[in-house]
PDB file of C-alpha atoms in Angstrom:
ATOM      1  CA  UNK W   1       0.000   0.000   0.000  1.00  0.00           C
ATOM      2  CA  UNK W   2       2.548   2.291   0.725  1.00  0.00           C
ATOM      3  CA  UNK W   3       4.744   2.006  -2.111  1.00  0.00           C
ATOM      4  CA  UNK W   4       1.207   2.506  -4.574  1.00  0.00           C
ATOM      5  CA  UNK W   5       0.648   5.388  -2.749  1.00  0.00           C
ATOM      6  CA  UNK W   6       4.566   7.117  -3.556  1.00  0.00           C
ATOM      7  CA  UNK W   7       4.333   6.020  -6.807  1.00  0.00           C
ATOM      8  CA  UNK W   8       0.836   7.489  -7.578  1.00  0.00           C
ATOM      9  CA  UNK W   9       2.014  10.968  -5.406  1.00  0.00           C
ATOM     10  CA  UNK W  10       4.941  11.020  -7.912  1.00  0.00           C
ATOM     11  CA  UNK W  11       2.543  10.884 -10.961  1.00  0.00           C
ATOM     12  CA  UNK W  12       0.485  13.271  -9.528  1.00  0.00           C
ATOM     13  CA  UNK W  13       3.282  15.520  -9.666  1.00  0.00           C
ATOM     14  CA  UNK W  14       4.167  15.270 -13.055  1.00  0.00           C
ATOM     15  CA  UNK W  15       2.217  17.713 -14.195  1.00  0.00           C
ATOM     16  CA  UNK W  16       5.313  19.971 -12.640  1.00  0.00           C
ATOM     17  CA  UNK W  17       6.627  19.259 -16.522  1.00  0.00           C
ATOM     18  CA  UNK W  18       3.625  20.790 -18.197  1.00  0.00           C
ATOM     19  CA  UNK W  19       3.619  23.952 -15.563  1.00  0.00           C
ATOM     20  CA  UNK W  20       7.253  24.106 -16.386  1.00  0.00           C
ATOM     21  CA  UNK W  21       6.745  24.651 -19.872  1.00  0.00           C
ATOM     22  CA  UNK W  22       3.388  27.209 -19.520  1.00  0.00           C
ATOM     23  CA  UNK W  23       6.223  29.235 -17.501  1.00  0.00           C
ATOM     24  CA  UNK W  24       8.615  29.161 -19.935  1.00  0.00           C
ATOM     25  CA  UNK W  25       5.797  30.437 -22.256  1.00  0.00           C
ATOM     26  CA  UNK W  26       4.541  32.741 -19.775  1.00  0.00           C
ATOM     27  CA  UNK W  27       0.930  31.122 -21.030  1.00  0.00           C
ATOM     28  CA  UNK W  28      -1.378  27.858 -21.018  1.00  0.00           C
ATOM     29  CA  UNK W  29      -3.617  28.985 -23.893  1.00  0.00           C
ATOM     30  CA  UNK W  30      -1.880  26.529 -26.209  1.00  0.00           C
ATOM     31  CA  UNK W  31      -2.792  23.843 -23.596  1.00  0.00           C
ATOM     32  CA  UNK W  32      -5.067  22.186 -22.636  1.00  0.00           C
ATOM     33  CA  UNK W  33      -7.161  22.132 -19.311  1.00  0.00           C
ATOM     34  CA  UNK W  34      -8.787  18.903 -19.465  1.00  0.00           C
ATOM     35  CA  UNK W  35      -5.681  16.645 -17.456  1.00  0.00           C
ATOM     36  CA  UNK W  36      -5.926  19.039 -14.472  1.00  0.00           C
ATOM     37  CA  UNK W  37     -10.063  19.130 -14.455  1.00  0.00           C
ATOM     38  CA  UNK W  38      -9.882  15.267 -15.181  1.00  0.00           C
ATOM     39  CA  UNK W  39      -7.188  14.842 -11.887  1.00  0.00           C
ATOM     40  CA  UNK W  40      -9.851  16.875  -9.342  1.00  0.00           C
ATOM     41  CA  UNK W  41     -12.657  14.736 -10.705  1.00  0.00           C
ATOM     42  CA  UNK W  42     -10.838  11.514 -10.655  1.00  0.00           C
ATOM     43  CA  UNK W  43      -9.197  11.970  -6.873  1.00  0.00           C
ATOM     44  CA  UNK W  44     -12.636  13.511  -5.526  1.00  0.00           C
ATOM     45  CA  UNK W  45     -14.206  10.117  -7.057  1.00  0.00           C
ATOM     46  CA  UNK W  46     -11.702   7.686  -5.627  1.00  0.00           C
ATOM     47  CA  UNK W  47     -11.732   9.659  -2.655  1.00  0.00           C
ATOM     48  CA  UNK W  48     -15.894   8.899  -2.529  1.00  0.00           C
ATOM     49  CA  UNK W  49     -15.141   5.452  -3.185  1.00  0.00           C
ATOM     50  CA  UNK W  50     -12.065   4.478  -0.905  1.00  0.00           C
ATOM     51  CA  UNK W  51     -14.334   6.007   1.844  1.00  0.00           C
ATOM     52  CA  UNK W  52     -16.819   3.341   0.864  1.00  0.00           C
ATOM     53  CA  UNK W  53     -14.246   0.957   0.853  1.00  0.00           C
ATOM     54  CA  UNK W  54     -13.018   2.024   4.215  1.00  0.00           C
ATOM     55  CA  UNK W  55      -9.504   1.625   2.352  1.00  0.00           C
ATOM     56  CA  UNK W  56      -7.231   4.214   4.498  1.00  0.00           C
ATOM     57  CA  UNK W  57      -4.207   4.269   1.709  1.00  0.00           C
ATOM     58  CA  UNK W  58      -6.928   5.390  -1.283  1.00  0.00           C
ATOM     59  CA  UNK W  59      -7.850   7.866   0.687  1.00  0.00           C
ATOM     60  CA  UNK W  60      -4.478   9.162   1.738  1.00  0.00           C
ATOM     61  CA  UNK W  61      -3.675   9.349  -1.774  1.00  0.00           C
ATOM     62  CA  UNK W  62      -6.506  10.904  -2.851  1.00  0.00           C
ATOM     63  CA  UNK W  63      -6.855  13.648  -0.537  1.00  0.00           C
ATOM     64  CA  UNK W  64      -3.045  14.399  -1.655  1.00  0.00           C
ATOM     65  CA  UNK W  65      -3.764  13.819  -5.012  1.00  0.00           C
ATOM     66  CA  UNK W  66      -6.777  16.593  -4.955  1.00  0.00           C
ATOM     67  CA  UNK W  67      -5.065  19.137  -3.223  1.00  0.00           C
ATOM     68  CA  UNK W  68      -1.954  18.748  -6.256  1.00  0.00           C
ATOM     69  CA  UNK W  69      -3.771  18.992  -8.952  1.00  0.00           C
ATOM     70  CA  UNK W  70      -6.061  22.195  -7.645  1.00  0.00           C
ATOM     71  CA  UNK W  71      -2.953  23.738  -6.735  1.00  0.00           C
ATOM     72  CA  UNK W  72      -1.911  22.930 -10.857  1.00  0.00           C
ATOM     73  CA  UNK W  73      -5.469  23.977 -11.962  1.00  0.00           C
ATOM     74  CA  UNK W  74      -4.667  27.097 -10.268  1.00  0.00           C
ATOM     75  CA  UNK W  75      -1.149  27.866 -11.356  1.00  0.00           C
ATOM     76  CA  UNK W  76      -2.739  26.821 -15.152  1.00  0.00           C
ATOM     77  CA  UNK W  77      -5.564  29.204 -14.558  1.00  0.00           C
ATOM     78  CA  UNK W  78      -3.479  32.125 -13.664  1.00  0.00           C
ATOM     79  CA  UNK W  79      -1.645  31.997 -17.666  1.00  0.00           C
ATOM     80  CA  UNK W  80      -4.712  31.768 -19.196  1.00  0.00           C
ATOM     81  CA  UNK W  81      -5.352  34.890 -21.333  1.00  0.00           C
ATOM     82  CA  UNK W  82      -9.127  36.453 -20.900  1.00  0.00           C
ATOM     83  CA  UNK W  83     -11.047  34.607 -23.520  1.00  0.00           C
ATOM     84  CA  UNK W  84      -9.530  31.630 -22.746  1.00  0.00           C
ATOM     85  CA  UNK W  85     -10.178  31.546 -18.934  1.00  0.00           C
ATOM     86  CA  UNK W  86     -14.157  31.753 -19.615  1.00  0.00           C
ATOM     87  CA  UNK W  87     -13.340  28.301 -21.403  1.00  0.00           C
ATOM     88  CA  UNK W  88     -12.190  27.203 -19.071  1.00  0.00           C
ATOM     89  CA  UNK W  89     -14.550  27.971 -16.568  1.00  0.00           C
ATOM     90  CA  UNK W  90     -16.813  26.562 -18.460  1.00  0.00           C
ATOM     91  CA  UNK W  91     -15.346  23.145 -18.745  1.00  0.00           C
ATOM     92  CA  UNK W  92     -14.794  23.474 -14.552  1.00  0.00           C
ATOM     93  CA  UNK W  93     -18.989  23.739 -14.629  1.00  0.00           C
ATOM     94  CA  UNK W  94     -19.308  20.939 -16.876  1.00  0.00           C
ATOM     95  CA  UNK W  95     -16.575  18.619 -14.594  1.00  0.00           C
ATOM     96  CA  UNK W  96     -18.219  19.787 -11.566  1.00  0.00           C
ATOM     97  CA  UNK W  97     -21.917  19.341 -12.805  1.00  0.00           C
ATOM     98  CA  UNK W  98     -21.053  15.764 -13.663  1.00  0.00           C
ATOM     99  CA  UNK W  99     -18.686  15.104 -10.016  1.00  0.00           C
ATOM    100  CA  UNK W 100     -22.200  15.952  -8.138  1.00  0.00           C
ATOM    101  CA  UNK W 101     -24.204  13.822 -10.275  1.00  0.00           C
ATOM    102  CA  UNK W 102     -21.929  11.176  -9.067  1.00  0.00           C
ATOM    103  CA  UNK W 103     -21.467  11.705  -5.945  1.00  0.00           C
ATOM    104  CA  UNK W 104     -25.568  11.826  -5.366  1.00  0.00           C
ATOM    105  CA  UNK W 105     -25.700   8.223  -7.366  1.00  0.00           C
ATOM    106  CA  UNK W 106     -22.958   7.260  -4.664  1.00  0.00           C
ATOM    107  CA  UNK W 107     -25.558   8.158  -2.048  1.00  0.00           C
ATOM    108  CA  UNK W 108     -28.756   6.948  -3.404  1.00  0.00           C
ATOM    109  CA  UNK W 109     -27.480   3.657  -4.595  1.00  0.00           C
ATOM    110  CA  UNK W 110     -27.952   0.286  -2.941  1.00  0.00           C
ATOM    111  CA  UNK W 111     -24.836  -0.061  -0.358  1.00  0.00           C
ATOM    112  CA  UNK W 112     -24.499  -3.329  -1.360  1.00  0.00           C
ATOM    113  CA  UNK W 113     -23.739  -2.555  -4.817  1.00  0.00           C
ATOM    114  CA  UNK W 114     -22.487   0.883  -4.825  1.00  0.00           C
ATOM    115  CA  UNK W 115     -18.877  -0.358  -4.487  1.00  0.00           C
ATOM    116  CA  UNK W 116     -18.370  -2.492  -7.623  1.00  0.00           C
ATOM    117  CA  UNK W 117     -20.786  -0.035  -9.895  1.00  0.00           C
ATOM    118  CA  UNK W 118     -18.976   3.325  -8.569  1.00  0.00           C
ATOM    119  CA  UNK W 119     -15.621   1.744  -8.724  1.00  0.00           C
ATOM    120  CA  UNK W 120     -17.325   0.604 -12.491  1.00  0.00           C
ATOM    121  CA  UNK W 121     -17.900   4.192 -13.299  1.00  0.00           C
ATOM    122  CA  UNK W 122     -14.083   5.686 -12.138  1.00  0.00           C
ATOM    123  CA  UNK W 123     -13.350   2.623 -14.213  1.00  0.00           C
ATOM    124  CA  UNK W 124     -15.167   3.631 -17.210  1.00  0.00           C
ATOM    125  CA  UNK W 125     -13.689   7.511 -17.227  1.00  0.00           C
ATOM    126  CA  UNK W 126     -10.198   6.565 -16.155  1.00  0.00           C
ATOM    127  CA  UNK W 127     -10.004   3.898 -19.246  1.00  0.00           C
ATOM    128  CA  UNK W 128     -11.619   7.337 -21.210  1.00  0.00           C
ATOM    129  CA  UNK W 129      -8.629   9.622 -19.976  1.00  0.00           C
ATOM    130  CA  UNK W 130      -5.787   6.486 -20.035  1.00  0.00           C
ATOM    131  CA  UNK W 131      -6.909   4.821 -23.836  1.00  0.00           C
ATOM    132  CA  UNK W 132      -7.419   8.443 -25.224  1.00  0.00           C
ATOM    133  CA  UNK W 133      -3.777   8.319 -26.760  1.00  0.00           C
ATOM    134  CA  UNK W 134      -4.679   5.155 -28.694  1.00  0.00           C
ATOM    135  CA  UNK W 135      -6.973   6.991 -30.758  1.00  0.00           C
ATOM    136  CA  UNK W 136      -3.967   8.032 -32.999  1.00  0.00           C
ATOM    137  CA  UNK W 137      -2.626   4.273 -33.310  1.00  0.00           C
ATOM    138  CA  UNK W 138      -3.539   4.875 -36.924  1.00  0.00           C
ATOM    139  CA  UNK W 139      -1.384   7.983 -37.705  1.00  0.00           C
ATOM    140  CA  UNK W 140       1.252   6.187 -35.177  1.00  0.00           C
ATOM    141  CA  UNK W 141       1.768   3.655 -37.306  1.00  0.00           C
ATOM    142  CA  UNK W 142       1.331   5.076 -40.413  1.00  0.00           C
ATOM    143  CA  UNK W 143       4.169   7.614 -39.428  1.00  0.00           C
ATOM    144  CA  UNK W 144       5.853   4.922 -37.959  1.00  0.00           C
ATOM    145  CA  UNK W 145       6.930   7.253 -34.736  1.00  0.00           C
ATOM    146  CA  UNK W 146       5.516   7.765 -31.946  1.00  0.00           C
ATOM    147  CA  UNK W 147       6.086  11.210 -31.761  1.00  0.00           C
ATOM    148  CA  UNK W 148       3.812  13.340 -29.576  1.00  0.00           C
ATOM    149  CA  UNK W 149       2.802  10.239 -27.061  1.00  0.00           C
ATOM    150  CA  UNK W 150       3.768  11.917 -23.781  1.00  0.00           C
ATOM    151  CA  UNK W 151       6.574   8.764 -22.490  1.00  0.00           C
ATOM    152  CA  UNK W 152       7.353   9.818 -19.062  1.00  0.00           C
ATOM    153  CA  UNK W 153       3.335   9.853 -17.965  1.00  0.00           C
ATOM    154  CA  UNK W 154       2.961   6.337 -19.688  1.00  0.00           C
ATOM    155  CA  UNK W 155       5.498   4.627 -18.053  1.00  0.00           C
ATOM    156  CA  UNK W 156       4.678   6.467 -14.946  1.00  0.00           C
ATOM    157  CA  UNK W 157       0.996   4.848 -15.320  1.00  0.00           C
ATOM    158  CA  UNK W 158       2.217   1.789 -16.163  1.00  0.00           C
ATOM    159  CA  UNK W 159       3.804   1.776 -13.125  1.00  0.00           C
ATOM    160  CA  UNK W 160       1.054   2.923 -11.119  1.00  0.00           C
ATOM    161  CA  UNK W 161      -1.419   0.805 -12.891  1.00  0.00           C
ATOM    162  CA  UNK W 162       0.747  -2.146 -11.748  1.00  0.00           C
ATOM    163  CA  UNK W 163       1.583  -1.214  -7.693  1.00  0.00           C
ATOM    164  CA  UNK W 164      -2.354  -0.687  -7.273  1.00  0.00           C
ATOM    165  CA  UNK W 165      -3.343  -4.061  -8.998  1.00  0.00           C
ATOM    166  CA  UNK W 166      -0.699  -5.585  -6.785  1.00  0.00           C
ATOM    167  CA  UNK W 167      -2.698  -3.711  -4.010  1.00  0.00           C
ATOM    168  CA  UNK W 168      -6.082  -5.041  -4.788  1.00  0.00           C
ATOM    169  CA  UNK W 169      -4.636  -8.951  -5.220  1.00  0.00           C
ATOM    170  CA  UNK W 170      -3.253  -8.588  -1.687  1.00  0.00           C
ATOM    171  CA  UNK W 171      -6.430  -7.263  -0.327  1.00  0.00           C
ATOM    172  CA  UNK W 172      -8.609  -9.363  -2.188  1.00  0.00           C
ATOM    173  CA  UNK W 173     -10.632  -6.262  -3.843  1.00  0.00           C
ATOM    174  CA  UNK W 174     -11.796  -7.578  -6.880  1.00  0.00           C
ATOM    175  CA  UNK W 175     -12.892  -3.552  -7.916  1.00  0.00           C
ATOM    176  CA  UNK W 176      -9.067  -2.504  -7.447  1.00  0.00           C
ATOM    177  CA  UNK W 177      -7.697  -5.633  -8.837  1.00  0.00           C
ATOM    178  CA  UNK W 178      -9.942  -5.445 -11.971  1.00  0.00           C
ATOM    179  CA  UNK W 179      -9.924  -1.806 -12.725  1.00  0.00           C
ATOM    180  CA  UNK W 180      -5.916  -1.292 -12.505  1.00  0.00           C
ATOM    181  CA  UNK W 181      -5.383  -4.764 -14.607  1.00  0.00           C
ATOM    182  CA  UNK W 182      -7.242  -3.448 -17.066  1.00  0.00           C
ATOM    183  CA  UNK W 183      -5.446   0.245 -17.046  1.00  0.00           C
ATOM    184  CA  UNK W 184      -2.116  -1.657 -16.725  1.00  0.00           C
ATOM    185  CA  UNK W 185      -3.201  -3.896 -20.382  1.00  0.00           C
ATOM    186  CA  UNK W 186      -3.899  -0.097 -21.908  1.00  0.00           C
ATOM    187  CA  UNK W 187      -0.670   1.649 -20.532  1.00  0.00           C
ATOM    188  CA  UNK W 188       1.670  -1.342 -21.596  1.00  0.00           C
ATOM    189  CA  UNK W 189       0.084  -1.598 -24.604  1.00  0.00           C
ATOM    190  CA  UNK W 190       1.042   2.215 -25.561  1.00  0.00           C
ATOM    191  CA  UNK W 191       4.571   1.620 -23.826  1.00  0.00           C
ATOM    192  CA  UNK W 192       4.996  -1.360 -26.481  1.00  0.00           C
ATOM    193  CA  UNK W 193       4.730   1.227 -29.414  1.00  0.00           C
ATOM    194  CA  UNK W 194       8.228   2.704 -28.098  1.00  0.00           C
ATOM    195  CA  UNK W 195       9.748  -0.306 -28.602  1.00  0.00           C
ATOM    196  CA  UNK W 196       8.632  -0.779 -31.860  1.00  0.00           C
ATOM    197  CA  UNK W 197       9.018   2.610 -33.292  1.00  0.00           C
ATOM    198  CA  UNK W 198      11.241   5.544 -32.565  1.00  0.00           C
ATOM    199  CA  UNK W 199      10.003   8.986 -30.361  1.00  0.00           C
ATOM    200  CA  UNK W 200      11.538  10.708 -33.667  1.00  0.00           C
ATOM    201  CA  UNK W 201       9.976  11.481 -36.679  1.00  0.00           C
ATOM    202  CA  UNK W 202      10.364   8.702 -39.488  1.00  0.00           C
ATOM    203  CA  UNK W 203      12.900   9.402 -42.494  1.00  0.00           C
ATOM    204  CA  UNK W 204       9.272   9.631 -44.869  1.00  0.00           C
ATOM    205  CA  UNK W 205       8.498  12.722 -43.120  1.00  0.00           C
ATOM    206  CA  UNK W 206      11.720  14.186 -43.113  1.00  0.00           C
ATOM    207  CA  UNK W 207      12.404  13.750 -47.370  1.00  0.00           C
ATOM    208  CA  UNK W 208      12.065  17.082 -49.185  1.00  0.00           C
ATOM    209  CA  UNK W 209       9.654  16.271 -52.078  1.00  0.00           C
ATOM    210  CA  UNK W 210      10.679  19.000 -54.992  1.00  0.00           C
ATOM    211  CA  UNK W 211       8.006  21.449 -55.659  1.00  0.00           C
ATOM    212  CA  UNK W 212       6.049  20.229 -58.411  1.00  0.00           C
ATOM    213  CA  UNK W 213       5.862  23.765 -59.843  1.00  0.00           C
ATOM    214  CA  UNK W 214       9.615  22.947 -61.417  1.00  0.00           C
ATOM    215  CA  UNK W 215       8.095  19.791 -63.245  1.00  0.00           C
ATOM    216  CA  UNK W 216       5.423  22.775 -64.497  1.00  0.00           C
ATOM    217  CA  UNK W 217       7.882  24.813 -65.193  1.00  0.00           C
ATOM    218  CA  UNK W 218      10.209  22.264 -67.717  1.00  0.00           C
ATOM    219  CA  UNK W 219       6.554  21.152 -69.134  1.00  0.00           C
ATOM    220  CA  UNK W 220       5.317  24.848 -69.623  1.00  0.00           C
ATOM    221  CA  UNK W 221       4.199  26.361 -73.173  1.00  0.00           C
ATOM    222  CA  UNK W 222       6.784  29.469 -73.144  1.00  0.00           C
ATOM    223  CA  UNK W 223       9.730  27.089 -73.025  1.00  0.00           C
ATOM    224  CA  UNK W 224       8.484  24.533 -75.837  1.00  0.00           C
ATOM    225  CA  UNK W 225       8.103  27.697 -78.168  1.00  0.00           C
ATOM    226  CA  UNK W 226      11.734  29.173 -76.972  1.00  0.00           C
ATOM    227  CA  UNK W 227      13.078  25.666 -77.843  1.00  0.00           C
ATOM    228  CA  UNK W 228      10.913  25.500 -81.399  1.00  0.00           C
ATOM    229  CA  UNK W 229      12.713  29.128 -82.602  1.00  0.00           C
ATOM    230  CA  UNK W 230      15.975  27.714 -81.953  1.00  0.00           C
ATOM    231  CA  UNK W 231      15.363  24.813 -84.220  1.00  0.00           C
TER     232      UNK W 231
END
């Protein structure tokens, strides 16, 4: 329990990259808010549910976890120009429209069942947030590179993914075991692509193709007649 819970704190701060970049910027508008949003929904959720659980180290975590990433969502917020902070206050209302939704299904649901069908649900959005980069396997391997897939947080989940299945066996928690087997299949599955192809873009999209104005330009009329008068 307690090394899942250091390695999950240390992914929670990895976000430190991300601010670290914004700074260098001096803005987030290129960026996007959704990771930070997704990491107050996601630790106020496990939160709910490892106090369902009665499960001491998810809660630990979780209550570190929130404060982190508000602290992020704040430091994000304060770079975002004018037009782009009403975006994302709107996302925030969105995120926190849907958090109370769940949380008052968490309190009107069967107790007997609420633990497997809310662990279900952080399930369902953390396979959302985790499988999201798969979306591009397509361009991936047509580019063969992998380019753009952000490494250090998928080995970093991988890792995670792993120390909180290893949790859940110990415990017996079919929920934990489950859910973080499942994220741990995703995240190695993405972590496989880097062995098969380079985090550097492929020779194809590196070749200069020559402008095809110069093939117009050997074909065009002006020339043919320049080279008729000469004969």
């Amino acid at each position: 329990a307690k090394f899942a819970c250091s390695v999950t704190c240390l992914q929670f701060l990895s976000g430190i990259f991300l601010l670290n970049d914004i700074r260098k910027k001096g803005s987030s508008d290129a960026y996007p808010p959704d990771p930070f949003i997704g990491g107050v929904v996601l630790t106020i959720l496990s939160l709910k549910l490892g106090t369902i659980m009665g499960d001491d180290a998810m809660i630990k975590v979780n209550v570190i976890g929130f404060a982190i990433n508000v602290v992020f969502m704040v430091v994000f917020y304060w770079y975002a120009s004018g037009p782009f902070k009403s975006k994302i206050w709107s996302k925030i209302g969105i995120a926190a429209t849907f958090t109370m939704g769940c949380l008052a299904y968490a309190n009107f649901e069967d107790p007997a069942k609420i633990e497997f069908r809310f662990g279900m649900l952080i399930t369902a959005i953390l396979v959302i947030l985790v499988g999201m980069p798969l979306l591009s396997l397509g361009e991936i391997i047509e580019k063969k590179s992998t380019e753009g897939l952000p490494f250090p947080l998928i080995l970093s989940g991988t890792v995670v993914a792993a120390a909180w299945a290893a949790y859940g066996i110990s415990i017996r928690n079919e929920v934990v075991t489950y859910q973080n087997l499942f994220l741990l299949l995703l995240s190695s599955i993405q972590l496989s692509l880097f062995a098969i192809y380079p985090n550097t873009p492929s020779n194809s999209t590196n070749k200069k193709v020559s402008p095809p104005y110069n093939k117009l330009k050997s074909d065009s009329p002006s020339k043919s007649k320049v080279d008729k008068k000469r004969d």
